[in-house]
Structures are given as C-alpha cells and as structure tokens.
Amino acid sequence: MAGAIYRKPILFAIVSAIVILIGTAVTMFIPMLTPQMHPKLENLKPFTPLQLAGRDIYQREGCNNCHTQTVRPLKTEVMRYGEYSKAGEFAYDHPFLWGSKRTGPDLARIGKKYPDMWHYKHFEDPRAFFAESNMPSYGWLKGRSLDPEDIKSHMDALSFPYTADDISGLSGKDEMDALVAYMQVIGIAVTKTAASEAKPRVKAEEPENPLAGDQKAIELGEELYEGNCEMCHGEHGKGDIGPSLVDNIFLYEEGDLADDDYFEIINNGTSEGMVEEGRTAKGGMPSFSDQMQKNEIWSVISYIRSLQKK
Amino acid sequence: MNDYQYDNQTVRGFIISSIFWGVVGILIGLWISIQMWAPSWNIAPYFTFGRMRVVHTNGLAFGLGIGAIFGIFYYITMRLSRRPLLFPKLARFHLYLFNAAITLAALSLFAGMNQSLEYAELEWPLDIGVVILWVIFAVNIFGTIIKRKEEQMYISLWFIIATVVSVAVLYIVNNLFIPAGLFKSYHLFAGVNSANVEWWYGHNAVGFIFTTPILAMFYYFLPKSTGLPIFSHRLSIISFWSIVFAYLWTGAHHLVYTPLPNWIQTVAIVFTMFLIAPSWGSVVNGFYTVAPDWSKMRTNYLTKFFILGITFYGLQTLQGPTQGLRVVSQLIHYTDWVPGHVHMGTMGWVTMVVVASVYYIIPKIYDTEIYSEKIANMHFYLVLIGQLIFSITMWITGIQQGALWKAVNPDGTLKYTFIETLVKNYHFWHMRTLGGIIFTVGMLFFIYNIFMTIRKGKALSAIKREGVR
C-alpha cells in the first residue's frame, strides 16, 4: 500500500533519504571515485609556506566574494584574461576558490602578469591605479607579521612539503608579502607555454610610427597613457614601478629603440629572456593587444615621443 | 492551563530571535550595498566587503531563515500532530543554543574565520555546533510526529521530514574539513572535486532551506488563513516526490563552463529544466486553492503575502533553470544578474511567506487579532516595491555587464577594459541601495506591528487571569 507511507514517519524519512541519495550518488559520490575528478598538471607544484599563508589571507579577507578564479572557454574571456582554466590546475586547492561573482576581474591568470611592486602599490591604494575602482584598500596588511609556527601547522595539515629554511624565512615577512606571493603563483602552471602559443607575438606592420607628430594622436595617446601606463611608468613617463621612458635607457641598455620595437613591446608585452634588438628583457610588462587597437598603440607612442622631446 | 503555552513561548522565542538576526543581516546588507559604490565605507579589518558579505548571507540564511524554520516548524508540527512537543525543555535549550551559535558565527566571520565555501563559511568548531543543533531539532520533530494523535501526516509534515533529513546529509558531507588549529581548516576535497561537492551542497541549501521548508509553511498557512482547502492532494504528492528527487542532481549548473567534467554540467542542466515541473506543481496548487474565492486577496490581508510569495517562487523557478542553460549562463554568470535572481527568491518568496506565517502565529498564540492590518498592508507594498527595484536593476546591470565584457571592436580587440565595465554599474548600484532601504523600512513596519501585537496579547492575557480570580 503506497498510501501507508504517509502514516509512517520513520519509513517516510528512510524513503526520502534514498530518493535524495540517488542524484547525490550519480553526480557527486561516484565521480569522486574516478580519476576525472583528480587531475593534476605535470608542472603544478604545491604551495610554499609563504604562498599558502597568502592564500589563507585571501580566504580570510573573502577576496573570492568579488574575484573569480576560472577563465571560461569563451573567446572574449580568453582575450581578456588568458588561457582558459584547466581541471588539472587546482589539485592543491583545498578548497577551490573559483568564486561566483566578478565585481572585480578574474584572477585565474594574475600570476606573473605584473611585477610584485605593482601588487604592493595596488593593494595599498587601488584608486591610485584605477580612479573609479571600488576595491577596498589593503595597505593595513603591511607590518602584520606572519606566525611561522602557525603556517607550519597549516602545511602539515595539507601534507605539503617544506624545508626548515622555508619556515624560518617567514619571520620578517608580513601579510602583504604573503598575499603578493600567492598572487604571483595563481595560474602559472599553465600560462607560460599555452598562453604564448595561444597568442603569437605580433610584428609591427610599419617600421615607423604612421601617426608620428600628429597632435590629435598625441592627445589620444596621453589619455590612453594615463589610463593604462601611468600606474607603472609614472607621470609623464618619469618611471615608477616600471622603467622611465624619458631617460634614454631601454631594456637596461643606453640608447633609444625604434618605433616598431615600441609597438611590439606594448602590443606583446615582455617576458623573461625575450630578446628585442639584441637586448634581453627581464619581463613584467603585460600585453596590451586586447585593450588597445593598432592606431591607439601608435598614438601612445606618439605621446611618449612628445615627452622625450621635452 | 493550556498544554501548549510553554511550547508557544519557545516558538515565540525563535520568531523574535529570527527577527533580530534578520534586522542585523538586512542592515549589513544595506551597508555592503553602499560599499559597492563607496569604497570608503570599508573599515578594515572587520568591516570590509569581503568579510561583511558572508555575515550578511549567513546572518540571513541561518539567523533569519533557520531561526524562523525552527520556530515555525515546531508550531506546525504540534498542530499537525495534535499534541505539544515531545521534549519541551529540549526545545527551550535548542533556542538558547541557537542564539549562542549564531552570535559566535557572526563574530567569527567578522574576525575572518572563513572556510570560503559559499553558505558553508563557518569554521569547523561551529560546524559541530550546527550539527548538534540540527540533531536536537530532529529528535524533537521526529519524536513529536511519532507520538502524534492524528493518523495521517499532512503535506507540510512531508516537507518538514525531507528538510530535516536532507540538510543533515548536505551539511555534514560538504563540511568535511581537515582541521589546522581551532580557527582554521582545509576542505577535505580539492579543486574540481571540491567545487562539485560545494555546489551539490550550495544549490541544495537553497533547495532545502529556501524551498522545502517555505513550502511546508505555505501548504499549512495558506489554507489556515484563507479557510480554503488545498486544491489537489494528488498534485502535492507528485510535486513533493519529484522535487526532492530532482533537486540533488542540479548543483553543477553553478559550474557551467568551468573545468568540471562536461557531462556533470549537462546532467545538472537537464535536471534543472525538469525542476520547473514540480516547482510549478506547487505554484498551480497555490493559485487554484485561492481560485474559488479571489476576493480573499482583498478581504484577507495574509492571502496577498502568500499569493505574491508563490508567484515570485514561480518566477524564480523559471528564471533559475533559464540561467542554467549554457547560452544564457555565458552572458549573465558572474554578473550582478545573479544577486538579482537570489534576492527575488529571498526577498520576494522566502521573506513574504515567513512574515505571513509570523503574522498568523503571533496573534494565535495570544488568542487575539493582529495589531493593525493597515500597517501590515503598508509593510506588504513597501517590501514588494523594494524587492522589485532591487531585482530589476540588478538584471539590467547584469545583462549590461555581460554584454560589455563580450564587446569587441571591428578589428577584434576588446572594446572595454574591465574598469570601464565596472564604472557603468554605479548608477544601478545606487538604485539597488535605494530598493534595499525601501525594503528595510517595510520590514520595520512589520516588526513594529508584531511588537505591538505581542504587547496587546500580553495585556489581554493579564486581564483574563485577573478575571478568573
């Protein structure tokens, strides 16, 4: 009698439990027992004590409430952030921190995108970089020292490898150092090779700036410079986190570069060991090919040239 | 002496506690809505958006939601079992423990102790506290139902039993964490697996905290307050079994286009579409229950709350599955559309039905009438308008965000930098705060009305006591 169940609460509870456990088993328990849920990229490494301490702070401050860490395999998303996320990148993420809301940009490919100094300055004052940013300032993390014993116990809980030097190296570091160290390791197991394949370096089509000396281009270039370049290269190209653009030293050697070299560096960014005109780069400059169109890049170059003449 | 009096006081205690936590949660909600457009409202370290958002969600889901569920379930279970609670003292202890747990939960989240899984943020010692709370609750609910004096179990009891069983399974599995000290722990599961477990839990927390318990209230209080019987018993049977079966398959629709295996995403999307049927089973049942006499919408103030509530439930359960589809997800996922969706459910469906249940219970406990129907009507229209402003502005800004993120120039480069897409949200975020303020004012009318009803009820029972002497 099917109707009896509505008179027997214990039976009803048991049947309900079985009914909810069917979907649970098929979509959650059984997949968990298969290798497809435990992939690991070959060059993925467990977090170091400093990086884990940074990740703990990322969790504590609830960064995942505003920042995701998954790039979806959609064209514009790959253009904006970089190579789409792979299952094998997250084998050491306890828990995953993919998030569900992008009030701020995705961070899945933030690692090594900017130099450390960029992050220190940005955490301290996000509005110095983006005047209308709504991100809280995190300068207060500076000077809050880490507790090496605590971090050691966290490493042990996760069975991540570390050396005694790793732990003793933590004293003297503060929470900001740890958070920046974590930023720089996010998503780097994949980017190095795959991103450069996905986005081949583009050569400039013209050897010289077609917009050189054009007043309108200089004005547009100034505007673009303030929005994209000033946070690193300083006001009027005087240099800050990034090198000066008006001191006649380029890629660590005296002497100017040609227009097309400028174009290629802005368009493609730099990576460690990259060679441009016989000079070796140390990396740290992001690519602006997705943010700026060709004529916009040339306009920025016109603006930089106008600064150099002053 | 009334056998129910002691238990009624426990019910009232839960209701007042849940209202208190509701006020805390709503005020923090307003605060963080301001932080979205005015970063100077972040006061480090305790009052930054990242920490306060979880106090908002936990405060309302567990403080207001679970608090109301505990109190109202005790009330319904007693009535449908025709007897007082089996363990009245245990229920009272449950009330005190609940408030202690929520207090510690709020403090720990402000302090940044956070497991980083949505709706499972509380650290492991508090998780153990939550499990104890739930066991106490289950013992009393099952005990009372087993010793009932009414042979048949009414629809609401099915939903109550399913809620008690499911939440226990969900909460325990997702909160399997490796402790690293008293205040820190790491998810037992990693990466894609961690994500799959979390959203199996996260989506079903919505299912078994914001859906089945609210349906239990709806099926009980709608007929009670209108005097009209439920339209179809058979429809409620079909809806019940299909909803508790299908819900558990759908969590991965939160993970569309992530590295989670594609087949799990697809299965989740298919079952999500299926869920429209049982959800609308309850919607249809609600509408047809009132259909014999629609004048109840005018003459009985509570009917409005229930019917608008179930209407938003209906819209929610159409919008939700639509969002699960890949073609829609790729546009609106990660945007403000999603908070717009969530708040239609919480402000339009859950809160509507909970406050209406409270409007029904409090006068019943004191054997009196509500203090003011006029204030209740004001409350109704304010929360309705506030919620609509909130949800609609968030849908618009969500679509805008999604479209701007995708916009490209003729030469194929991205048209907008991220900050350019963010800046365009500010007007909508101002509007959202306005909607929130209107909603909050509406809730203050509600609280005033309940407070005055209790005062009136206490005065009346004092007179009655005097009269007997």
mmCIF file with all atom_site columns, C-alpha atoms in Angstrom, chain A residues 292-295, chain B residues 408-414:
data_model
loop_
_atom_site.group_PDB
_atom_site.id
_atom_site.type_symbol
_atom_site.label_atom_id
_atom_site.label_alt_id
_atom_site.label_comp_id
_atom_site.label_asym_id
_atom_site.label_entity_id
_atom_site.label_seq_id
_atom_site.pdbx_PDB_ins_code
_atom_site.Cartn_x
_atom_site.Cartn_y
_atom_site.Cartn_z
_atom_site.occupancy
_atom_site.B_iso_or_equiv
_atom_site.pdbx_formal_charge
_atom_site.auth_seq_id
_atom_site.auth_comp_id
_atom_site.auth_asym_id
_atom_site.auth_atom_id
_atom_site.pdbx_PDB_model_num
ATOM 1  C CA . MET A 1 292 ? 44.277 48.773 -27.484 1.00 0.00 ? 292 MET A CA 1
ATOM 2  C CA . GLN A 1 293 ? 43.776 48.803 -31.224 1.00 0.00 ? 293 GLN A CA 1
ATOM 3  C CA . LYS A 1 294 ? 46.720 49.384 -33.544 1.00 0.00 ? 294 LYS A CA 1
ATOM 4  C CA . ASN A 1 295 ? 46.183 53.109 -34.055 1.00 0.00 ? 295 ASN A CA 1
ATOM 5  C CA . VAL B 2 408 ? 34.783 43.739 -29.424 1.00 0.00 ? 408 VAL B CA 1
ATOM 6  C CA . ASN B 2 409 ? 35.975 46.366 -31.895 1.00 0.00 ? 409 ASN B CA 1
ATOM 7  C CA . PRO B 2 410 ? 35.789 45.754 -35.642 1.00 0.00 ? 410 PRO B CA 1
ATOM 8  C CA . ASP B 2 411 ? 39.430 44.658 -35.596 1.00 0.00 ? 411 ASP B CA 1
ATOM 9  C CA . GLY B 2 412 ? 38.689 42.020 -32.955 1.00 0.00 ? 412 GLY B CA 1
ATOM 10 C CA . THR B 2 413 ? 40.217 43.719 -29.905 1.00 0.00 ? 413 THR B CA 1
ATOM 11 C CA . LEU B 2 414 ? 38.193 44.084 -26.695 1.00 0.00 ? 414 LEU B CA 1
#
